[in-house]
mmCIF file of C-alpha atoms in Angstrom:
data_model
loop_
_atom_site.group_PDB
_atom_site.id
_atom_site.type_symbol
_atom_site.label_atom_id
_atom_site.label_comp_id
_atom_site.label_asym_id
_atom_site.label_seq_id
_atom_site.Cartn_x
_atom_site.Cartn_y
_atom_site.Cartn_z
ATOM 1 C CA MET A 218 0.000 0.000 0.000
ATOM 2 C CA ALA A 219 1.289 3.375 -0.957
ATOM 3 C CA GLY A 220 3.097 5.396 1.672
ATOM 4 C CA THR A 221 5.370 8.417 1.891
ATOM 5 C CA ALA A 222 8.677 7.905 0.156
ATOM 6 C CA GLY A 223 11.668 7.546 2.413
ATOM 7 C CA THR A 224 14.051 10.504 2.239
ATOM 8 C CA SER A 225 17.689 10.871 3.208
ATOM 9 C CA GLY A 226 19.143 13.939 4.888
ATOM 10 C CA THR A 227 18.004 16.106 7.758
ATOM 11 C CA PRO A 228 14.223 16.740 7.979
ATOM 12 C CA GLY A 229 13.421 20.325 6.988
ATOM 13 C CA THR A 230 16.473 20.830 4.759
ATOM 14 C CA PRO A 231 15.841 22.152 1.225
ATOM 15 C CA ARG A 232 16.694 18.803 -0.360
ATOM 16 C CA VAL A 233 14.240 16.892 1.827
ATOM 17 C CA LEU A 234 11.506 19.500 1.336
ATOM 18 C CA ARG A 235 12.023 19.364 -2.442
ATOM 19 C CA ALA A 236 11.726 15.569 -2.339
ATOM 20 C CA MET A 237 8.502 15.811 -0.336
ATOM 21 C CA ASN A 238 7.043 18.286 -2.847
ATOM 22 C CA ASP A 239 8.160 16.077 -5.725
ATOM 23 C CA ARG A 240 6.389 13.070 -4.228
ATOM 24 C CA ALA A 241 3.248 15.077 -3.524
ATOM 25 C CA ALA A 242 3.136 16.231 -7.152
ATOM 26 C CA LEU A 243 3.697 12.727 -8.497
ATOM 27 C CA ASP A 244 0.926 11.337 -6.297
ATOM 28 C CA LEU A 245 -1.434 14.058 -7.539
ATOM 29 C CA LEU A 246 -0.603 13.195 -11.146
ATOM 30 C CA LEU A 247 -1.305 9.533 -10.441
ATOM 31 C CA GLU A 248 -4.642 10.420 -8.841
ATOM 32 C CA HIS A 249 -5.884 13.064 -11.273
ATOM 33 C CA GLY A 250 -4.107 12.313 -14.558
ATOM 34 C CA PRO A 251 -2.457 15.028 -16.680
ATOM 35 C CA LEU A 252 -2.301 18.433 -14.948
ATOM 36 C CA SER A 253 -1.013 21.862 -15.890
ATOM 37 C CA ARG A 254 1.730 23.649 -13.980
ATOM 38 C CA THR A 255 -0.848 26.079 -12.589
ATOM 39 C CA ARG A 256 -3.117 23.280 -11.393
ATOM 40 C CA ILE A 257 -0.233 21.427 -9.746
ATOM 41 C CA GLY A 258 0.757 24.645 -8.000
ATOM 42 C CA LYS A 259 -2.761 25.138 -6.641
ATOM 43 C CA LEU A 260 -3.105 21.538 -5.470
ATOM 44 C CA THR A 261 0.287 21.521 -3.746
ATOM 45 C CA GLY A 262 0.220 25.122 -2.503
ATOM 46 C CA LEU A 263 3.475 25.905 -4.343
ATOM 47 C CA SER A 264 4.176 29.177 -6.133
ATOM 48 C CA LYS A 265 4.329 29.199 -9.936
ATOM 49 C CA PRO A 266 8.136 29.500 -10.022
ATOM 50 C CA THR A 267 8.530 26.658 -7.522
ATOM 51 C CA ALA A 268 6.041 24.471 -9.435
ATOM 52 C CA SER A 269 7.950 25.180 -12.653
ATOM 53 C CA GLN A 270 11.232 24.186 -11.028
ATOM 54 C CA LEU A 271 9.622 21.039 -9.638
ATOM 55 C CA LEU A 272 8.284 19.944 -13.028
ATOM 56 C CA ALA A 273 11.589 20.698 -14.744
ATOM 57 C CA ARG A 274 13.352 18.600 -12.123
ATOM 58 C CA LEU A 275 10.933 15.675 -12.512
ATOM 59 C CA GLU A 276 11.075 15.876 -16.298
ATOM 60 C CA ALA A 277 14.896 15.805 -16.244
ATOM 61 C CA ALA A 278 14.720 12.752 -13.947
ATOM 62 C CA GLY A 279 12.453 10.963 -16.432
ATOM 63 C CA LEU A 280 9.553 10.827 -13.977
ATOM 64 C CA VAL A 281 7.118 13.109 -15.827
ATOM 65 C CA VAL A 282 6.447 13.825 -19.485
ATOM 66 C CA VAL A 283 4.519 16.477 -21.374
ATOM 67 C CA THR A 284 1.396 14.848 -22.777
ATOM 68 C CA GLY A 285 -0.241 17.746 -24.617
ATOM 69 C CA THR A 286 -1.865 21.069 -23.928
ATOM 70 C CA SER A 287 -5.069 22.215 -22.275
ATOM 71 C CA GLU A 288 -7.818 23.407 -24.617
ATOM 72 C CA GLY A 289 -11.096 25.289 -24.408
ATOM 73 C CA ARG A 290 -9.895 28.018 -22.047
ATOM 74 C CA PRO A 291 -9.151 31.707 -22.675
ATOM 75 C CA GLY A 292 -5.530 32.596 -23.284
ATOM 76 C CA PRO A 293 -2.650 30.408 -24.460
ATOM 77 C CA ASN A 294 -2.965 26.666 -24.000
ATOM 78 C CA ALA A 295 -1.004 25.318 -21.029
ATOM 79 C CA GLN A 296 1.242 22.275 -21.197
ATOM 80 C CA LEU A 297 -0.082 19.201 -19.434
ATOM 81 C CA TYR A 298 2.213 16.939 -17.441
ATOM 82 C CA ALA A 299 1.737 13.257 -16.534
ATOM 83 C CA VAL A 300 3.743 10.567 -14.793
ATOM 84 C CA ASN A 301 6.051 8.886 -17.295
ATOM 85 C CA PRO A 302 4.592 5.348 -17.633
ATOM 86 C CA SER A 303 7.965 3.883 -18.593
ATOM 87 C CA ALA A 304 9.719 5.247 -15.501
ATOM 88 C CA ALA A 305 9.366 1.814 -13.862
ATOM 89 C CA TYR A 306 7.514 -1.481 -14.100
ATOM 90 C CA ALA A 307 6.288 -3.913 -11.454
ATOM 91 C CA ALA A 308 4.892 -7.440 -11.679
ATOM 92 C CA GLY A 309 2.516 -9.690 -9.787
ATOM 93 C CA LEU A 310 1.779 -13.420 -9.742
ATOM 94 C CA ASP A 311 -1.341 -15.226 -8.524
ATOM 95 C CA VAL A 312 -0.496 -18.875 -7.801
ATOM 96 C CA THR A 313 -3.005 -21.708 -7.399
ATOM 97 C CA PRO A 314 -2.515 -25.477 -7.754
ATOM 98 C CA GLU A 315 -3.997 -25.302 -11.262
ATOM 99 C CA ARG A 316 -2.278 -22.251 -12.796
ATOM 100 C CA ILE A 317 -0.119 -19.174 -12.374
ATOM 101 C CA LEU A 318 -1.478 -15.823 -13.536
ATOM 102 C CA ALA A 319 1.173 -13.180 -14.198
ATOM 103 C CA ALA A 320 0.874 -9.501 -15.053
ATOM 104 C CA VAL A 321 3.154 -6.503 -15.508
ATOM 105 C CA ALA A 322 2.045 -2.913 -14.851
ATOM 106 C CA ASP A 323 3.747 0.372 -15.593
ATOM 107 C CA VAL A 324 4.321 2.820 -12.751
ATOM 108 C CA THR A 325 0.945 4.510 -13.377
ATOM 109 C CA GLY A 326 -0.828 1.212 -12.577
ATOM 110 C CA ARG A 327 -1.856 0.329 -16.133
ATOM 111 C CA THR A 328 -1.509 -3.375 -16.894
ATOM 112 C CA VAL A 329 0.702 -3.729 -19.964
ATOM 113 C CA GLY A 330 1.170 -7.504 -20.178
ATOM 114 C CA GLU A 331 -0.562 -10.646 -18.898
ATOM 115 C CA TYR A 332 0.099 -14.374 -19.139
ATOM 116 C CA GLU A 333 -1.497 -17.550 -17.794
ATOM 117 C CA LEU A 334 0.544 -20.723 -17.256
ATOM 118 C CA PRO A 335 -1.356 -23.962 -16.517
ATOM 119 C CA THR A 336 0.364 -25.993 -13.764
ATOM 120 C CA PRO A 337 -1.403 -29.364 -13.504
ATOM 121 C CA GLY A 338 -0.039 -32.315 -11.545
ATOM 122 C CA ARG A 339 2.547 -32.661 -8.825
ATOM 123 C CA ARG A 340 5.848 -30.820 -9.077
ATOM 124 C CA ALA A 341 9.195 -30.392 -7.338
ATOM 125 C CA ALA A 342 10.846 -27.176 -6.176
ATOM 126 C CA HIS A 343 13.019 -26.871 -9.297
ATOM 127 C CA THR A 344 9.867 -27.172 -11.408
ATOM 128 C CA VAL A 345 8.235 -24.377 -9.384
ATOM 129 C CA VAL A 346 11.204 -22.085 -10.083
ATOM 130 C CA ARG A 347 10.900 -22.760 -13.807
ATOM 131 C CA GLN A 348 7.134 -22.212 -13.750
ATOM 132 C CA VAL A 349 7.472 -18.904 -11.896
ATOM 133 C CA THR A 350 10.098 -17.612 -14.313
ATOM 134 C CA ASP A 351 8.137 -18.876 -17.342
ATOM 135 C CA ALA A 352 4.959 -17.166 -16.145
ATOM 136 C CA LEU A 353 6.788 -13.912 -15.418
ATOM 137 C CA ASP A 354 8.604 -14.026 -18.761
ATOM 138 C CA GLY A 355 5.298 -14.607 -20.553
ATOM 139 C CA ALA A 356 3.821 -11.437 -19.069
ATOM 140 C CA VAL A 357 7.044 -9.495 -19.656
ATOM 141 C CA LYS A 358 7.096 -10.556 -23.307
ATOM 142 C CA ALA A 359 3.423 -9.622 -23.712
ATOM 143 C CA ALA A 360 4.351 -6.158 -22.413
ATOM 144 C CA GLY A 361 7.176 -5.818 -24.939
ATOM 145 C CA LEU A 362 9.772 -5.726 -22.168
ATOM 146 C CA VAL A 363 12.619 -7.864 -20.838
ATOM 147 C CA ARG A 364 12.861 -9.382 -17.363
ATOM 148 C CA ALA A 365 15.405 -6.792 -16.209
ATOM 149 C CA ASP A 366 12.857 -4.007 -16.806
ATOM 150 C CA VAL A 367 10.772 -5.212 -13.849
ATOM 151 C CA GLN A 368 11.625 -3.342 -10.660
ATOM 152 C CA ARG A 369 9.797 -5.604 -8.192
ATOM 153 C CA LEU A 370 7.701 -8.787 -8.092
ATOM 154 C CA VAL A 371 4.993 -9.758 -5.597
ATOM 155 C CA ILE A 372 3.834 -13.389 -5.564
ATOM 156 C CA GLY A 373 0.487 -14.330 -4.046
ATOM 157 C CA THR A 374 -0.050 -17.894 -2.849
ATOM 158 C CA PRO A 375 -2.528 -19.772 -0.672
ATOM 159 C CA GLY A 376 -1.283 -20.068 2.908
ATOM 160 C CA ALA A 377 1.671 -17.963 4.018
ATOM 161 C CA PHE A 378 5.447 -18.168 4.205
ATOM 162 C CA ASP A 379 6.423 -18.342 7.874
ATOM 163 C CA PRO A 380 8.788 -15.381 8.474
ATOM 164 C CA ASN A 381 10.587 -17.432 11.144
ATOM 165 C CA THR A 382 11.431 -20.418 8.903
ATOM 166 C CA GLY A 383 10.827 -19.345 5.296
ATOM 167 C CA ARG A 384 8.559 -22.363 4.828
ATOM 168 C CA LEU A 385 5.084 -22.230 3.300
ATOM 169 C CA ARG A 386 2.363 -23.102 5.828
ATOM 170 C CA TYR A 387 -1.407 -23.630 5.632
ATOM 171 C CA ALA A 388 -1.273 -24.707 1.967
ATOM 172 C CA SER A 389 -0.538 -28.422 1.753
ATOM 173 C CA HIS A 390 -2.555 -28.492 -1.493
ATOM 174 C CA LEU A 391 0.102 -26.429 -3.329
ATOM 175 C CA PRO A 392 2.691 -29.015 -4.429
ATOM 176 C CA GLY A 393 6.321 -28.086 -4.884
ATOM 177 C CA TRP A 394 6.172 -24.909 -2.800
ATOM 178 C CA HIS A 395 7.246 -26.423 0.529
ATOM 179 C CA SER A 396 10.966 -26.942 -0.068
ATOM 180 C CA PRO A 397 13.118 -25.129 2.545
ATOM 181 C CA ALA A 398 15.411 -23.972 -0.289
ATOM 182 C CA LEU A 399 12.650 -22.644 -2.540
ATOM 183 C CA LEU A 400 12.890 -18.965 -1.629
ATOM 184 C CA ASP A 401 16.672 -18.985 -2.074
ATOM 185 C CA GLU A 402 16.322 -20.696 -5.461
ATOM 186 C CA LEU A 403 13.739 -18.161 -6.608
ATOM 187 C CA ALA A 404 15.914 -15.282 -5.389
ATOM 188 C CA ALA A 405 18.828 -16.669 -7.417
ATOM 189 C CA ALA A 406 16.682 -17.035 -10.544
ATOM 190 C CA LEU A 407 15.040 -13.603 -10.445
ATOM 191 C CA PRO A 408 16.949 -10.311 -10.837
ATOM 192 C CA MET A 409 14.471 -8.126 -8.928
ATOM 193 C CA PRO A 410 13.358 -8.014 -5.273
ATOM 194 C CA VAL A 411 10.599 -10.567 -4.655
ATOM 195 C CA GLU A 412 7.951 -10.441 -1.938
ATOM 196 C CA TYR A 413 5.511 -13.194 -0.991
ATOM 197 C CA GLU A 414 2.031 -12.594 0.334
ATOM 198 C CA ASN A 415 -1.075 -14.586 1.188
ATOM 199 C CA ASP A 416 -3.597 -14.495 -1.659
ATOM 200 C CA VAL A 417 -6.509 -13.295 0.502
ATOM 201 C CA ASN A 418 -4.351 -10.515 1.936
ATOM 202 C CA LEU A 419 -3.703 -9.357 -1.617
ATOM 203 C CA ALA A 420 -7.425 -9.351 -2.379
ATOM 204 C CA ALA A 421 -7.772 -7.037 0.638
ATOM 205 C CA VAL A 422 -5.019 -4.768 -0.735
ATOM 206 C CA ALA A 423 -6.953 -4.538 -4.001
ATOM 207 C CA GLU A 424 -10.181 -3.653 -2.192
ATOM 208 C CA GLN A 425 -8.448 -1.066 -0.008
ATOM 209 C CA GLN A 426 -6.702 0.614 -2.921
ATOM 210 C CA LEU A 427 -9.347 0.281 -5.632
ATOM 211 C CA GLY A 428 -12.597 -1.108 -4.257
ATOM 212 C CA ALA A 429 -15.121 -1.340 -1.454
ATOM 213 C CA ALA A 430 -12.651 -0.706 1.402
ATOM 214 C CA ARG A 431 -11.195 2.569 0.113
ATOM 215 C CA GLY A 432 -10.875 5.006 2.981
ATOM 216 C CA HIS A 433 -11.220 2.292 5.642
ATOM 217 C CA ASP A 434 -8.381 1.525 8.057
ATOM 218 C CA ASP A 435 -10.129 -1.292 9.930
ATOM 219 C CA PHE A 436 -11.887 -4.043 8.015
ATOM 220 C CA VAL A 437 -12.094 -7.767 7.496
ATOM 221 C CA LEU A 438 -12.214 -9.317 4.053
ATOM 222 C CA LEU A 439 -13.868 -12.742 3.992
ATOM 223 C CA TRP A 440 -12.857 -14.812 0.970
ATOM 224 C CA ASN A 441 -14.512 -17.989 -0.289
ATOM 225 C CA GLU A 442 -13.278 -19.680 -3.422
ATOM 226 C CA GLY A 443 -10.836 -22.590 -3.381
ATOM 227 C CA GLY A 444 -10.632 -22.170 0.379
ATOM 228 C CA LEU A 445 -12.271 -20.071 3.054
ATOM 229 C CA GLY A 446 -10.019 -17.377 4.460
ATOM 230 C CA ALA A 447 -9.915 -13.838 5.785
ATOM 231 C CA ALA A 448 -7.661 -10.815 5.621
ATOM 232 C CA LEU A 449 -7.419 -8.586 8.682
ATOM 233 C CA VAL A 450 -6.610 -4.898 8.197
ATOM 234 C CA LEU A 451 -6.093 -3.099 11.520
ATOM 235 C CA GLY A 452 -5.043 0.520 11.725
ATOM 236 C CA GLY A 453 -4.510 0.576 7.973
ATOM 237 C CA ARG A 454 -2.048 -2.349 8.003
ATOM 238 C CA LEU A 455 -2.394 -6.026 7.233
ATOM 239 C CA HIS A 456 -2.195 -8.155 10.360
ATOM 240 C CA ARG A 457 -0.274 -11.310 9.432
ATOM 241 C CA GLY A 458 0.396 -12.898 12.821
ATOM 242 C CA TRP A 459 3.456 -14.629 14.273
ATOM 243 C CA THR A 460 3.633 -17.385 11.606
ATOM 244 C CA GLY A 461 1.854 -15.489 8.829
ATOM 245 C CA GLY A 462 -1.309 -17.441 9.508
ATOM 246 C CA ALA A 463 -3.620 -14.686 10.751
ATOM 247 C CA GLY A 464 -6.842 -15.000 8.784
ATOM 248 C CA GLU A 465 -6.674 -18.757 8.170
ATOM 249 C CA VAL A 466 -10.254 -18.919 9.400
ATOM 250 C CA GLY A 467 -11.097 -22.097 7.506
ATOM 251 C CA PHE A 468 -9.477 -23.899 10.471
ATOM 252 C CA LEU A 469 -11.790 -22.151 12.956
ATOM 253 C CA PRO A 470 -13.922 -24.567 15.065
ATOM 254 C CA VAL A 471 -17.541 -23.444 14.778
ATOM 255 C CA PRO A 472 -20.959 -24.603 16.005
ATOM 256 C CA GLY A 473 -22.812 -26.692 13.456
ATOM 257 C CA ALA A 474 -19.750 -28.581 12.214
ATOM 258 C CA PRO A 475 -17.942 -31.570 13.743
ATOM 259 C CA LEU A 476 -14.558 -30.863 15.298
ATOM 260 C CA VAL A 477 -11.784 -31.413 12.775
ATOM 261 C CA ARG A 478 -8.636 -32.664 14.477
ATOM 262 C CA HIS A 479 -5.113 -32.533 13.018
ATOM 263 C CA VAL A 480 -6.307 -29.650 10.859
ATOM 264 C CA THR A 481 -2.989 -29.045 9.102
ATOM 265 C CA LYS A 482 -2.973 -32.625 7.834
ATOM 266 C CA ALA A 483 -6.629 -32.394 6.816
ATOM 267 C CA ASN A 484 -6.020 -28.886 5.363
ATOM 268 C CA SER A 485 -9.511 -28.081 6.620
ATOM 269 C CA GLY A 486 -11.415 -27.120 9.742
ATOM 270 C CA GLY A 487 -14.901 -26.562 11.062
ATOM 271 C CA TYR A 488 -15.632 -23.274 9.298
ATOM 272 C CA GLN A 489 -14.354 -24.666 6.001
ATOM 273 C CA GLU A 490 -16.557 -27.748 6.385
ATOM 274 C CA LEU A 491 -19.584 -25.652 7.324
ATOM 275 C CA ALA A 492 -19.406 -22.810 4.801
ATOM 276 C CA GLY A 493 -16.535 -23.462 2.386
ATOM 277 C CA SER A 494 -17.190 -23.756 -1.338
ATOM 278 C CA GLN A 495 -17.045 -27.555 -1.238
ATOM 279 C CA ALA A 496 -20.031 -27.605 1.162
ATOM 280 C CA ILE A 497 -22.359 -25.864 -1.300
ATOM 281 C CA PRO A 498 -22.762 -28.673 -3.899
ATOM 282 C CA LYS A 499 -23.296 -31.131 -1.035
ATOM 283 C CA LEU A 500 -26.023 -28.916 0.428
ATOM 284 C CA ALA A 501 -27.653 -28.585 -2.990
ATOM 285 C CA ARG A 502 -27.854 -32.358 -3.323
ATOM 286 C CA GLU A 503 -29.361 -32.665 0.172
ATOM 287 C CA LEU A 504 -32.030 -30.125 -0.787
ATOM 288 C CA GLY A 505 -32.856 -32.003 -3.994
ATOM 289 C CA ILE A 506 -31.720 -29.229 -6.339
ATOM 290 C CA LYS A 507 -31.381 -30.470 -9.914
ATOM 291 C CA PRO A 508 -29.523 -30.287 -12.154
ATOM 292 C CA ILE A 509 -26.264 -29.597 -10.346
ATOM 293 C CA PRO A 510 -23.682 -28.165 -12.763
ATOM 294 C CA SER A 511 -20.564 -30.184 -13.518
ATOM 295 C CA GLY A 512 -16.993 -28.974 -13.204
ATOM 296 C CA PRO A 513 -14.524 -28.024 -10.437
ATOM 297 C CA TYR A 514 -16.261 -27.551 -7.088
ATOM 298 C CA THR A 515 -15.329 -23.870 -6.923
ATOM 299 C CA GLU A 516 -17.109 -23.167 -10.212
ATOM 300 C CA VAL A 517 -20.063 -25.374 -9.284
ATOM 301 C CA ALA A 518 -20.432 -23.643 -5.909
ATOM 302 C CA ALA A 519 -20.322 -20.167 -7.447
ATOM 303 C CA ALA A 520 -22.905 -21.135 -10.087
ATOM 304 C CA LEU A 521 -25.256 -22.586 -7.450
ATOM 305 C CA VAL A 522 -24.957 -19.469 -5.281
ATOM 306 C CA GLU A 523 -25.686 -17.257 -8.273
ATOM 307 C CA GLN A 524 -28.743 -19.342 -9.183
ATOM 308 C CA ALA A 525 -29.999 -19.258 -5.601
ATOM 309 C CA ALA A 526 -29.631 -15.473 -5.417
ATOM 310 C CA ASP A 527 -32.066 -15.142 -8.341
ATOM 311 C CA VAL A 528 -34.816 -17.224 -6.707
ATOM 312 C CA ASP A 529 -37.182 -16.015 -3.967
ATOM 313 C CA ALA A 530 -38.519 -19.356 -2.728
ATOM 314 C CA GLY A 531 -38.056 -23.126 -2.769
ATOM 315 C CA PRO A 532 -34.895 -25.189 -2.284
ATOM 316 C CA HIS A 533 -32.663 -22.606 -3.951
ATOM 317 C CA ARG A 534 -33.710 -19.984 -1.394
ATOM 318 C CA GLU A 535 -33.204 -22.527 1.385
ATOM 319 C CA LEU A 536 -29.684 -23.142 0.107
ATOM 320 C CA LEU A 537 -28.891 -19.434 0.198
ATOM 321 C CA LYS A 538 -30.316 -19.030 3.735
ATOM 322 C CA THR A 539 -28.438 -22.075 5.073
ATOM 323 C CA TYR A 540 -25.228 -20.878 3.447
ATOM 324 C CA ALA A 541 -25.710 -17.386 4.904
ATOM 325 C CA THR A 542 -26.188 -18.839 8.400
ATOM 326 C CA GLY A 543 -22.974 -20.840 8.056
ATOM 327 C CA LEU A 544 -21.053 -17.770 6.914
ATOM 328 C CA ALA A 545 -22.456 -15.639 9.742
ATOM 329 C CA THR A 546 -21.561 -18.322 12.321
ATOM 330 C CA GLY A 547 -17.855 -17.965 11.634
ATOM 331 C CA LEU A 548 -18.028 -14.232 11.079
ATOM 332 C CA ALA A 549 -19.588 -13.794 14.526
ATOM 333 C CA SER A 550 -16.375 -15.070 16.129
ATOM 334 C CA LEU A 551 -14.227 -12.731 14.047
ATOM 335 C CA VAL A 552 -16.456 -9.769 14.804
ATOM 336 C CA SER A 553 -16.459 -10.519 18.538
ATOM 337 C CA VAL A 554 -12.657 -10.454 18.645
ATOM 338 C CA LEU A 555 -11.830 -7.742 16.101
ATOM 339 C CA ASP A 556 -14.865 -5.432 16.158
ATOM 340 C CA PRO A 557 -14.212 -4.212 12.589
ATOM 341 C CA GLU A 558 -15.904 -1.238 10.993
ATOM 342 C CA LEU A 559 -16.478 -3.101 7.733
ATOM 343 C CA VAL A 560 -16.633 -6.671 6.389
ATOM 344 C CA VAL A 561 -15.983 -7.149 2.662
ATOM 345 C CA LEU A 562 -17.311 -10.331 1.034
ATOM 346 C CA SER A 563 -15.060 -11.503 -1.809
ATOM 347 C CA GLY A 564 -14.252 -14.596 -3.841
ATOM 348 C CA ALA A 565 -16.604 -16.202 -6.350
ATOM 349 C CA SER A 566 -18.721 -18.140 -3.814
ATOM 350 C CA LEU A 567 -19.525 -14.879 -2.028
ATOM 351 C CA SER A 568 -19.519 -12.213 -4.727
ATOM 352 C CA ARG A 569 -21.799 -14.226 -7.028
ATOM 353 C CA GLY A 570 -24.453 -14.178 -4.295
ATOM 354 C CA GLY A 571 -24.632 -10.395 -4.619
ATOM 355 C CA GLU A 572 -27.046 -8.326 -2.554
ATOM 356 C CA PRO A 573 -29.438 -11.212 -1.656
ATOM 357 C CA LEU A 574 -26.640 -13.178 0.035
ATOM 358 C CA ARG A 575 -25.125 -10.071 1.622
ATOM 359 C CA ALA A 576 -28.475 -9.090 3.154
ATOM 360 C CA LEU A 577 -29.054 -12.570 4.584
ATOM 361 C CA VAL A 578 -25.571 -12.720 6.130
ATOM 362 C CA GLN A 579 -25.990 -9.214 7.560
ATOM 363 C CA ALA A 580 -29.326 -10.131 9.175
ATOM 364 C CA GLU A 581 -27.903 -13.340 10.666
ATOM 365 C CA LEU A 582 -24.772 -11.600 11.924
ATOM 366 C CA GLU A 583 -26.831 -8.956 13.709
ATOM 367 C CA GLU A 584 -28.430 -11.735 15.740
ATOM 368 C CA LEU A 585 -25.211 -13.666 16.402
ATOM 369 C CA ALA A 586 -22.681 -10.893 17.129
ATOM 370 C CA ALA A 587 -22.678 -8.149 19.752
ATOM 371 C CA SER A 588 -21.265 -5.496 17.386
ATOM 372 C CA ARG A 589 -22.708 -4.804 13.967
ATOM 373 C CA PRO A 590 -20.183 -4.057 11.234
ATOM 374 C CA ARG A 591 -21.393 -3.047 7.806
ATOM 375 C CA LEU A 592 -21.201 -5.838 5.221
ATOM 376 C CA VAL A 593 -20.471 -5.046 1.582
ATOM 377 C CA VAL A 594 -19.728 -7.119 -1.511
ATOM 378 C CA GLY A 595 -16.253 -6.491 -2.934
ATOM 379 C CA ASP A 596 -15.897 -4.209 -5.956
ATOM 380 C CA VAL A 597 -12.758 -5.764 -7.480
ATOM 381 C CA HIS A 598 -14.208 -8.628 -9.506
ATOM 382 C CA GLU A 599 -11.510 -9.236 -12.120
ATOM 383 C CA GLN A 600 -8.565 -11.199 -10.699
ATOM 384 C CA PRO A 601 -8.514 -9.495 -7.264
ATOM 385 C CA VAL A 602 -5.479 -11.456 -6.029
ATOM 386 C CA LEU A 603 -3.417 -10.530 -9.091
ATOM 387 C CA ARG A 604 -4.585 -6.922 -8.887
ATOM 388 C CA GLY A 605 -3.579 -6.810 -5.224
ATOM 389 C CA ALA A 606 -0.152 -8.238 -6.062
ATOM 390 C CA LEU A 607 0.346 -5.505 -8.651
ATOM 391 C CA GLU A 608 -0.835 -2.785 -6.252
ATOM 392 C CA SER A 609 1.535 -4.050 -3.563
ATOM 393 C CA ALA A 610 4.475 -4.209 -5.984
ATOM 394 C CA LEU A 611 3.646 -0.765 -7.381
ATOM 395 C CA ALA A 612 3.496 0.850 -3.934
ATOM 396 C CA ALA A 613 7.038 -0.277 -3.087
ATOM 397 C CA THR A 614 8.286 0.548 -6.597
ATOM 398 C CA ARG A 615 6.888 4.074 -6.419
ATOM 399 C CA ASP A 616 8.480 4.620 -3.016
ATOM 400 C CA GLU A 617 11.846 3.766 -4.562
ATOM 401 C CA VAL A 618 11.530 5.453 -7.954
ATOM 402 C CA PHE A 619 9.718 8.601 -6.787
ATOM 403 C CA ASP A 620 12.274 9.357 -4.047
ATOM 404 C CA THR A 621 14.273 12.266 -5.499
ATOM 405 C CA SER A 622 16.126 13.156 -2.293
ATOM 406 C CA ALA A 623 19.373 11.644 -3.572
ATOM 407 C CA HIS A 624 19.197 13.409 -6.960
#
């Protein structure tokens, strides 16, 4: 998530103040698009001469470019300035057992290249390294770039890499990613800094930067697709926990589901069994719903939820109500501990339920929990994990590239 660029030197010195003004102007250009010198001066509070010096400095550094002139106003047309898209590039990967999605974005946030690499079957660590580099290279090639052009890479995976051991936890279903040497091998194969993040956390980054959680510093994102998980944003920051496992709520014991013991071996828990995507086709069969679509359980579950949201009565409505009760049962525990301002529902098995599912979960939660957060459906529908990876990589890249204090 974007923050203030780090600056060297003594706070309050001309060089540091110039760097702060530079960053403020660049952030305004990212937010508003092309701006004139006069408009930048008004938005930053800088005088016209100072704004002119700032833009000349940023243009010489290759951070801004002239994109045209303003039209339709009295007097001479003013030059318009924009962030130089080619000043830097960042990349993101979204990893599942079935495929790796890769994308490259320029520093303005525009996606310039994408690639999808199928990854069926079991694999070893050396195969994972090759798949990661192949996926990244596919997106880089689609962008018309080379690997060395990418400033930073963020990789999103199920589970989380334990910061104490470097091992992937909570994702036994992701073959090849559990080797103790994997991170070192990837670091050796990739020329840019690489960060690893839980996939649901990245969906929360996308919602906070671009979607339903914009402007919110305290929220929970509940995700239901391949697995049931949550992202916890407290005080504007992701809470990851001691082993990186904060938010692995699928393992949560809940009423209405048998206790699951040895949860890491089962890769499941009570909340997952009660309200995870795999429970939805089973519930549909119990309710006599026919026909049940064929395909992977995640797609079947999402299709059933979408069908149920369009029906006001009968077994489909019963499915939606039972599913909503299961979701609210686990959410009640989270709400009791965290007391969030907002809960964002994301992932296909939640977002496809739309407003009917959201309203049912909200009503159930108000009966089960002491506090009453507002529930919303996520706004980032297209590849939220990949979009979050790009946003995370871009934030760090901008902090590095936009820091002019050393110039």
